[in-house]
Coordinates of C-alpha atoms and ligand atoms in Angstrom, one line a residue:
X1 CA 5.0 -17.7 25.6
X2 CA 3.3 -16.7 28.3
X3 CA -0.2 -15.2 27.2
X4 CA -0.8 -11.9 28.2
X5 CA -3.9 -9.7 29.0
X6 CA -2.7 -6.4 28.2
X7 CA -4.3 -3.6 29.9
X8 CA -5.0 -0.5 27.2
X9 CA -7.2 1.9 30.0
X10 CA -5.2 4.6 29.0
X11 CA -6.0 4.4 24.8
X12 CA -9.6 3.5 25.7
X13 CA -10.6 7.0 27.1
X14 CA -9.0 9.1 24.5
X15 CA -10.3 6.6 22.3
X16 CA -13.3 7.2 23.7
X17 CA -12.8 11.2 23.7
X18 CA -12.2 10.8 19.8
X19 CA -15.3 9.6 19.1
X20 CA -17.1 12.3 19.6
X21 CA -13.9 14.7 18.6
X22 CA -13.2 13.6 14.4
X23 CA -16.0 10.8 12.6
X24 CA -15.1 7.3 14.2
X25 CA -12.6 8.9 16.2
X26 CA -9.9 8.5 13.2
X27 CA -8.5 9.8 10.1
X28 CA -8.7 7.4 8.1
X29 CA -11.6 4.2 8.3
X30 CA -8.8 2.0 7.9
X31 CA -7.7 3.1 11.8
X32 CA -10.5 1.6 13.0
X33 CA -11.5 -2.0 14.0
X34 CA -14.6 -2.1 12.6
X35 CA -14.1 -5.1 10.9
X36 CA -11.9 -6.8 13.8
X37 CA -14.0 -5.5 16.9
X38 CA -12.7 -4.0 20.0
X39 CA -11.1 -0.9 19.8
X40 CA -7.9 0.4 18.5
X41 CA -4.8 1.5 20.6
X42 CA -3.9 5.0 20.7
X43 CA 0.4 5.0 20.1
X44 CA 2.9 6.9 21.7
X45 CA 5.6 6.6 20.1
X46 CA 7.6 4.3 17.4
X47 CA 10.8 3.0 17.3
X48 CA 12.4 0.2 14.0
X49 CA 9.8 -2.5 14.3
X50 CA 8.2 -1.2 17.4
X51 CA 5.7 0.7 18.9
X52 CA 4.6 1.7 22.1
X53 CA 1.0 2.8 22.8
X54 CA -0.1 5.3 25.8
X55 CA -1.0 2.3 28.1
X56 CA 2.6 1.6 27.4
X57 CA 2.9 -1.7 26.0
X58 CA 4.9 -2.6 23.5
X59 CA 4.2 -4.7 20.3
X60 CA 6.2 -5.2 16.9
X61 CA 4.7 -4.0 14.2
X62 CA 3.6 -5.3 10.7
X63 CA 1.9 -2.5 9.5
X64 CA 4.8 0.0 9.3
X65 CA 2.1 3.3 9.2
X66 CA 0.5 1.2 6.4
X67 CA 3.3 0.9 3.9
X68 CA 5.9 4.3 4.3
X69 CA 8.2 2.4 8.1
X70 CA 10.4 0.4 5.4
X71 CA 13.3 1.2 6.6
X72 CA 11.3 0.9 10.2
X73 CA 10.4 3.6 12.3
X74 CA 12.2 6.7 12.9
X75 CA 15.4 5.6 11.6
X76 CA 18.5 7.9 13.4
X77 CA 19.9 8.3 9.3
X78 CA 16.0 9.9 7.9
X79 CA 15.0 12.3 12.1
X80 CA 18.8 13.8 11.8
X81 CA 18.4 14.2 8.3
X82 CA 15.0 15.7 9.3
X83 CA 15.9 17.8 12.0
X84 CA 18.7 19.7 10.0
X85 CA 15.9 20.1 7.4
X86 CA 13.8 20.8 9.4
X87 CA 16.4 24.3 10.6
X88 CA 16.1 26.0 6.9
X89 CA 12.7 25.9 6.9
X90 CA 9.8 23.3 5.9
X91 CA 7.9 25.6 3.0
X92 CA 9.9 27.5 0.1
X93 CA 7.1 27.1 -1.9
X94 CA 9.3 27.4 -4.8
X95 CA 12.2 25.4 -6.3
X96 CA 14.6 23.8 -4.2
X97 CA 17.7 21.5 -5.0
X98 CA 15.9 18.8 -2.8
X99 CA 13.3 18.1 -5.3
X100 CA 16.1 17.2 -7.7
X101 CA 17.6 15.0 -5.7
X102 CA 14.5 13.1 -5.5
X103 CA 13.3 13.5 -9.1
X104 CA 16.8 12.2 -10.3
X105 CA 16.8 8.9 -7.5
X106 CA 12.8 8.0 -8.5
X107 CA 14.0 8.0 -12.5
X108 CA 16.9 6.3 -11.9
X109 CA 15.1 4.1 -10.2
X110 CA 11.5 3.0 -11.3
X111 CA 11.9 1.8 -15.2
X112 CA 8.8 3.8 -16.2
X113 CA 9.5 6.9 -15.0
X114 CA 11.8 9.8 -17.4
X115 CA 9.8 12.3 -15.6
X116 CA 7.8 12.6 -11.9
X117 CA 6.5 14.9 -10.3
X118 CA 5.4 15.0 -7.0
X119 CA 2.4 15.8 -4.9
X120 CA 1.4 15.2 -1.3
X121 CA -0.6 11.6 -0.9
X122 CA -1.3 8.5 -3.0
X123 CA -4.7 9.7 -3.9
X124 CA -3.1 13.4 -4.9
X125 CA -1.4 11.4 -7.1
X126 CA -4.2 8.5 -8.5
X127 CA -6.5 11.4 -8.9
X128 CA -3.7 13.6 -11.2
X129 CA -2.4 10.5 -13.1
X130 CA -5.7 10.1 -14.2
X131 CA -6.8 13.4 -15.3
X132 CA -3.5 12.4 -17.5
X133 CA -4.4 9.3 -18.8
X134 CA -7.7 11.1 -20.6
X135 CA -6.1 14.5 -21.4
X136 CA -3.0 12.6 -23.4
X137 CA -5.8 10.0 -24.7
X138 CA -8.3 12.4 -25.5
X139 CA -10.7 9.1 -24.2
X140 CA -12.9 9.0 -21.4
X141 CA -12.7 5.3 -19.4
X142 CA -10.8 3.5 -17.6
X143 CA -10.0 0.7 -16.5
X144 CA -9.1 -0.8 -12.5
X145 CA -9.6 -3.9 -10.8
X146 CA -12.4 -5.5 -8.2
X147 CA -10.8 -4.7 -5.0
X148 CA -8.0 -2.4 -5.9
X149 CA -7.8 0.8 -4.4
X150 CA -5.8 4.1 -5.9
X151 CA -7.0 7.1 -2.9
X152 CA -9.8 8.0 -2.3
X153 CA -11.0 10.4 -5.5
X154 CA -14.7 10.5 -6.4
X155 CA -13.5 8.2 -10.5
X156 CA -11.3 5.6 -8.4
X157 CA -14.3 4.7 -5.4
X158 CA -16.1 2.1 -7.4
X159 CA -15.7 -1.8 -6.1
X160 CA -12.7 -0.3 -4.2
X161 CA -10.6 -2.2 -1.7
X162 CA -8.6 -1.3 1.3
X163 CA -11.2 0.2 4.2
X164 CA -14.1 0.4 1.6
X165 CA -13.7 -3.5 1.2
X166 CA -12.9 -4.0 5.0
X167 CA -15.9 -1.7 6.1
X168 CA -17.5 -4.0 3.2
X169 CA -19.7 0.2 1.8
X170 CA -21.4 -0.2 -1.5
X171 CA -19.8 2.6 -3.3
X172 CA -19.3 5.1 -2.0
X173 CA -22.9 7.7 -1.1
X174 CA -21.8 11.5 -2.4
X175 CA -20.1 10.5 -5.5
X176 CA -21.9 11.0 -9.0
X177 CA -22.8 8.7 -11.4
X178 CA -21.9 10.9 -14.4
X179 CA -18.7 10.8 -12.4
X180 CA -17.7 6.7 -12.5
X181 CA -20.3 5.5 -15.7
X182 CA -16.8 5.9 -17.1
X183 CA -14.8 3.6 -14.9
X184 CA -15.0 -0.4 -16.3
X185 CA -13.7 -3.0 -13.3
X186 CA -12.7 -6.3 -13.7
X187 CA -11.8 -9.1 -11.7
X188 CA -8.0 -8.5 -11.3
X189 CA -6.0 -11.7 -13.0
X190 CA -9.0 -11.6 -15.3
X191 CA -7.9 -10.9 -18.8
X192 CA -10.7 -12.0 -20.5
X193 CA -12.3 -9.8 -18.6
X194 CA -10.1 -6.9 -19.7
X195 CA -10.4 -7.8 -23.1
X196 CA -13.7 -8.1 -23.5
X197 CA -14.0 -4.2 -22.0
X198 CA -12.1 -3.4 -24.9
X199 CA -14.0 -4.8 -27.5
X200 CA -16.6 -3.5 -26.0
X201 CA -16.4 0.2 -25.7
X202 CA -13.3 0.4 -28.6
X203 CA -11.2 3.4 -28.9
X204 CA -12.7 5.0 -25.6
X205 CA -10.5 3.6 -23.4
X206 CA -8.3 5.9 -22.1
X207 CA -6.4 3.6 -20.0
X208 CA -5.8 0.9 -17.5
X209 CA -4.6 1.5 -13.2
X210 CA -4.3 -1.9 -11.1
X211 CA -1.4 -2.3 -8.5
X212 CA 0.2 -4.6 -10.3
X213 CA 0.7 -6.3 -6.8
X214 CA -2.2 -6.2 -4.7
X215 CA -2.4 -5.1 -0.9
X216 CA -5.3 -3.7 -0.5
X217 CA -7.9 -6.0 -0.8
X218 CA -4.7 -8.6 1.2
X219 CA -2.3 -9.6 -0.2
X220 CA -2.9 -10.7 -4.0
X221 CA 0.4 -11.5 -6.2
X222 CA -0.7 -11.0 -10.4
X223 CA -0.5 -14.4 -12.0
X224 CA 1.9 -15.3 -14.7
X225 CA 1.1 -13.2 -18.2
X226 CA -1.7 -11.4 -16.6
X227 CA 1.1 -7.8 -16.6
X228 CA 2.4 -8.8 -19.8
X229 CA -1.5 -9.3 -21.5
X230 CA -2.7 -6.2 -20.0
X231 CA 0.3 -4.9 -21.9
X232 CA -0.2 -6.1 -24.9
X233 CA -3.8 -5.4 -25.0
X234 CA -3.7 -1.2 -23.7
X235 CA -1.1 -1.1 -26.7
X236 CA -3.2 -2.6 -29.3
X237 CA -6.1 -0.6 -28.3
X238 CA -3.5 3.0 -28.1
X239 CA -4.7 2.8 -24.1
X240 CA -1.9 4.1 -21.4
X241 CA -1.1 1.1 -18.7
X242 CA -0.6 2.3 -15.4
X243 CA 1.2 0.6 -12.5
X244 CA -0.6 2.5 -8.8
X245 CA 3.1 1.1 -7.0
X246 CA 2.0 4.0 -4.1
X247 CA 2.2 1.0 -2.2
X248 CA 4.5 -1.6 -4.2
X249 CA 6.7 1.2 -4.7
X250 CA 10.4 0.3 -3.4
X251 CA 9.0 -2.1 -1.9
X252 CA 8.7 -5.2 -3.7
X253 CA 12.1 -4.4 -5.2
X254 CA 13.5 -1.1 -4.9
X255 CA 12.4 -0.5 -8.8
X256 CA 9.0 -1.8 -7.7
X257 CA 7.0 -3.9 -9.4
X258 CA 7.6 -3.2 -12.8
X259 CA 10.7 -4.3 -11.7
X260 CA 10.6 -6.7 -10.4
X261 CA 7.7 -8.1 -13.5
X262 CA 10.2 -7.0 -16.2
X263 CA 7.0 -5.1 -17.1
X264 CA 6.7 -1.1 -18.0
X265 CA 4.2 0.7 -17.5
X266 CA 3.9 4.2 -19.2
X267 CA 2.8 5.2 -16.2
X268 CA 3.4 4.6 -12.5
X269 CA 2.1 6.9 -9.4
X270 CA 4.2 6.3 -5.4
X271 CA 3.4 7.2 -3.1
X272 CA 4.7 5.8 1.0
X273 CA 7.9 4.6 0.9
X274 CA 9.1 7.5 -1.0
X275 CA 8.2 10.1 1.3
X276 CA 10.0 8.2 4.5
X277 CA 7.4 8.6 6.8
X278 CA 5.9 12.5 5.5
X279 CA 3.4 13.1 3.5
X280 CA 5.2 12.2 -0.5
X281 CA 3.2 11.1 -3.9
X282 CA 4.6 11.1 -7.1
X283 CA 3.3 10.6 -10.4
X284 CA 5.7 9.8 -14.0
X285 CA 6.1 8.4 -16.7
X286 CA 7.2 8.6 -20.4
X287 CA 8.5 12.1 -21.3
X288 CA 5.7 12.8 -24.0
X289 CA 3.3 12.4 -21.4
X290 CA 4.4 14.1 -18.5
X291 CA 5.2 16.5 -20.8
X292 CA 1.2 17.6 -20.7
X293 CA 1.5 18.3 -17.1
X294 CA 1.6 22.7 -16.5
X295 CA 3.1 24.3 -17.0
X296 CA 5.0 22.3 -19.2
X297 CA 1.7 21.8 -20.8
X298 CA -1.9 21.8 -20.5
X299 CA -3.1 19.6 -18.2
X300 CA -3.3 21.1 -14.7
X301 CA -1.9 20.3 -11.6
X302 CA -0.6 22.6 -8.4
X303 CA 0.2 22.2 -5.2
X304 CA 1.2 25.1 -1.9
X305 CA 3.1 22.0 -0.1
X306 CA 4.7 19.8 -3.0
X307 CA 8.2 18.8 -2.9
X308 CA 8.5 20.1 0.1
X309 CA 12.1 20.4 1.5
X310 CA 11.4 18.6 4.4
X311 CA 9.5 15.3 3.0
X312 CA 12.1 15.8 0.4
X313 CA 14.6 14.6 2.4
X314 CA 13.6 12.3 4.1
X315 CA 12.7 10.7 1.0
X316 CA 15.6 11.2 -0.2
X317 CA 17.2 9.6 3.9
X318 CA 14.8 6.7 3.1
X319 CA 15.9 5.5 -0.8
X320 CA 19.8 5.7 0.2
X321 CA 19.2 3.3 2.9
X322 CA 17.4 0.8 0.6
X323 CA 20.5 1.4 -1.6
X324 CA 22.9 -0.4 1.0
X325 CA 23.8 -4.0 -0.6
X326 CA 21.7 -7.1 -0.1
X327 CA 18.5 -4.9 1.4
X328 CA 15.8 -6.2 -1.1
X329 CA 17.4 -10.1 0.1
X330 CA 17.4 -9.5 3.5
X331 CA 14.0 -8.4 3.2
X332 CA 12.9 -10.9 1.1
X333 CA 13.9 -14.1 2.7
X334 CA 13.2 -12.8 6.2
X335 CA 9.2 -11.9 4.9
X336 CA 8.6 -16.1 3.5
X337 CA 10.3 -17.2 7.1
X338 CA 7.3 -14.5 8.2
X339 CA 4.6 -15.8 6.0
X340 CA 5.7 -19.5 5.8
X341 CA 5.1 -20.4 9.0
X342 CA 2.1 -18.4 9.5
X343 CA 1.2 -21.1 7.3
X344 CA 2.1 -24.1 8.7
X345 CA 0.6 -22.9 12.0
X346 CA -2.3 -22.6 10.2
X347 CA -2.1 -25.9 8.8
X348 CA -0.7 -28.1 11.4
X349 CA -3.9 -26.5 13.9
X350 CA -6.3 -27.6 11.2
X351 CA -7.2 -23.8 9.7
X352 CA -7.4 -23.6 5.8
X353 CA -5.4 -21.2 4.9
X354 CA -2.7 -19.7 2.4
X355 CA -0.4 -17.4 2.4
X356 CA 2.1 -15.9 -0.1
X357 CA 4.4 -12.6 0.1
X358 CA 7.0 -10.5 -1.8
X359 CA 9.7 -9.6 -0.9
X360 CA 9.1 -6.6 1.8
X361 CA 4.3 -7.8 1.6
X362 CA 2.9 -10.2 2.6
X363 CA -0.8 -11.2 3.3
X364 CA -2.5 -14.3 5.0
X365 CA -6.1 -15.3 4.6
X366 CA -8.3 -17.9 6.6
X367 CA -9.2 -19.7 3.3
X368 CA -7.3 -22.7 1.5
X369 CA -7.4 -20.9 -1.1
X370 CA -5.7 -20.1 -4.3
X371 CA -6.8 -16.4 -3.8
X372 CA -7.0 -14.7 -7.4
X373 CA -8.9 -12.0 -6.9
X374 CA -11.1 -9.7 -4.2
X375 CA -14.1 -12.6 -5.0
X376 CA -11.5 -15.2 -3.6
X377 CA -10.6 -13.2 -0.8
X378 CA -13.7 -12.7 0.0
X379 CA -14.3 -16.7 1.1
X380 CA -12.2 -15.7 3.8
X381 CA -13.0 -16.5 7.3
X382 CA -13.3 -12.9 8.8
X383 CA -14.6 -14.0 12.1
X384 CA -12.2 -15.9 12.5
X385 CA -9.8 -13.4 10.9
X386 CA -11.0 -11.0 13.8
X387 CA -9.8 -13.4 16.4
X388 CA -7.1 -14.0 15.6
X389 CA -6.7 -10.9 14.9
X390 CA -7.7 -9.8 18.7
X391 CA -5.8 -13.3 19.8
X392 CA -2.1 -12.0 18.3
X393 CA -2.9 -8.3 19.0
X394 CA -2.7 -9.1 23.2
X395 CA 0.8 -11.4 22.9
X396 CA 1.8 -8.0 21.2
X397 CA 1.9 -8.5 17.9
X398 CA 0.4 -5.5 15.8
X399 CA -1.4 -6.2 12.4
X400 CA -3.5 -4.4 10.2
X401 CA -6.8 -4.7 12.2
X402 CA -8.1 -5.9 7.7
X403 CA -8.3 -9.1 6.3
X404 CA -8.5 -7.6 2.8
X405 CA -5.0 -5.3 3.8
X406 CA -1.5 -7.1 3.2
X407 CA 0.4 -7.0 6.0
X408 CA 4.8 -4.9 5.8
X409 CA 7.6 -5.9 7.0
X410 CA 11.2 -3.3 7.2
X411 CA 14.6 -4.2 7.6
X412 CA 14.3 -3.3 11.5
X413 CA 12.1 -6.6 11.6
X414 CA 15.4 -9.3 13.5
X415 CA 15.0 -12.8 12.8
X416 CA 14.1 -12.9 16.6
X417 CA 10.9 -10.5 16.1
X418 CA 9.7 -13.1 12.8
X419 CA 10.5 -15.8 15.3
X420 CA 8.6 -14.5 18.5
X421 CA 5.3 -13.6 16.5
X422 CA 5.8 -17.4 14.7
X423 CA 5.4 -18.5 18.9
X424 CA 2.6 -16.4 18.9
X425 CA 0.2 -16.8 16.1
X426 CA 1.0 -20.8 17.8
X427 CA 0.0 -20.2 20.4
X428 CA -3.3 -18.4 19.3
X429 CA -3.9 -20.5 16.6
X430 CA -4.0 -23.5 18.5
X431 CA -7.0 -21.6 20.2
X432 CA -9.0 -20.4 17.6
Ligands
PLP1 C1 -2.4 3.6 0.4 C2 -2.8 3.8 -1.1 C3 -3.4 5.0 -2.4 C4 -3.7 6.4 -1.4 O1 -2.8 6.6 -0.4 P1 -2.9 7.8 0.3 O2 -1.4 8.1 0.8 O3 -3.1 6.8 1.9 O4 -3.4 9.0 0.0 C5 -3.3 4.6 -3.6 N1 -2.8 3.7 -3.7 C6 -2.5 2.8 -3.5 C7 -1.9 1.6 -4.2 C8 -2.4 2.5 -2.2 O5 -1.4 1.6 -1.1

């Protein structure tokens, strides 16, 4: 592997100009390279497992636009379907049959979902599901987990993951205390802590929301019995269990983490993959709960562009592609090879590390681990991660610019891509 030092002159110019136009030069904080140093590269186009920057450099991509690109970027069938849909108009603001099609696909796939509402982002889905939890139970408090991210709505910006963790921000200014005082937190994988919160707040907790497999504090799978325990505790206390599967839906398995682990929550949020690269979110669950949503019921939630034909088309085509036999077996085996390979290289080059993967999601922490929660994840050597990230970038491998983000693969990634990535990792880690 040649040690290429990439030229990124155009990226730098564009990003410098962007700094004066948009806060931090970006429209979402995780895109900035704040925690890894250096400057973000500016993309020109994407295809399959690859991205090209404005200077013409090619990279193997493990961010996949933060999750949606599970079929690989700009899949020809998705693009063709979008072209066709485009001719019929981009938004109707009225019912269209494509909404039925995607709704049926989601209901068939996700065990907990009997009825679904489409929105335009994961944030919106989580905001709405929280309102619904409260409306249905008549209770105000919720339990979330440290390092889990549920979008940027006020009540979730308490010990949140993703960019909040990456930037080491305290809970955000501008969020009223009166809003977050109803948000209780516990460490992930800590059933006893959840039990204690239920005891201290009897008949006040509307529900528990979590990423069933954490991706926003780095990659952290649930311990055996954790999801089962939450299912039992919520039932015992008349509270709802909500899986935020915005990241894990159609990624951990076709039916999400709930299918993989065999635990059925009351409500589920989706996003990312179901939009196939266009802005889509969704929330759904038991029919009796979903019937509270307006206009069927009194809980208000609406959206001008919700369920638009373009977004529905990208979602439908993406899910169709995922239904092909062998897809998830391939994702599992290929991603495992990557995660195991990275760990082995770290060990051979003397770096304490731990690594894991499920299906098309993986993580590598620069700490010996094991990592069960956000506190454990924070023991990672962040300076080392930053050097690793930079080195990989210079070798043409694009990783999320944060230790506190999961990695994503797609079925466009080939064995050869994985081999090239591991070769690069060997080179980089031996010089860290
Ligand atoms: C990305 C994400 C969100 C927020 O979705 P947006 O579309 O970025 O608003 C919410 N929850 C989880 C688990 C996510 O990964």
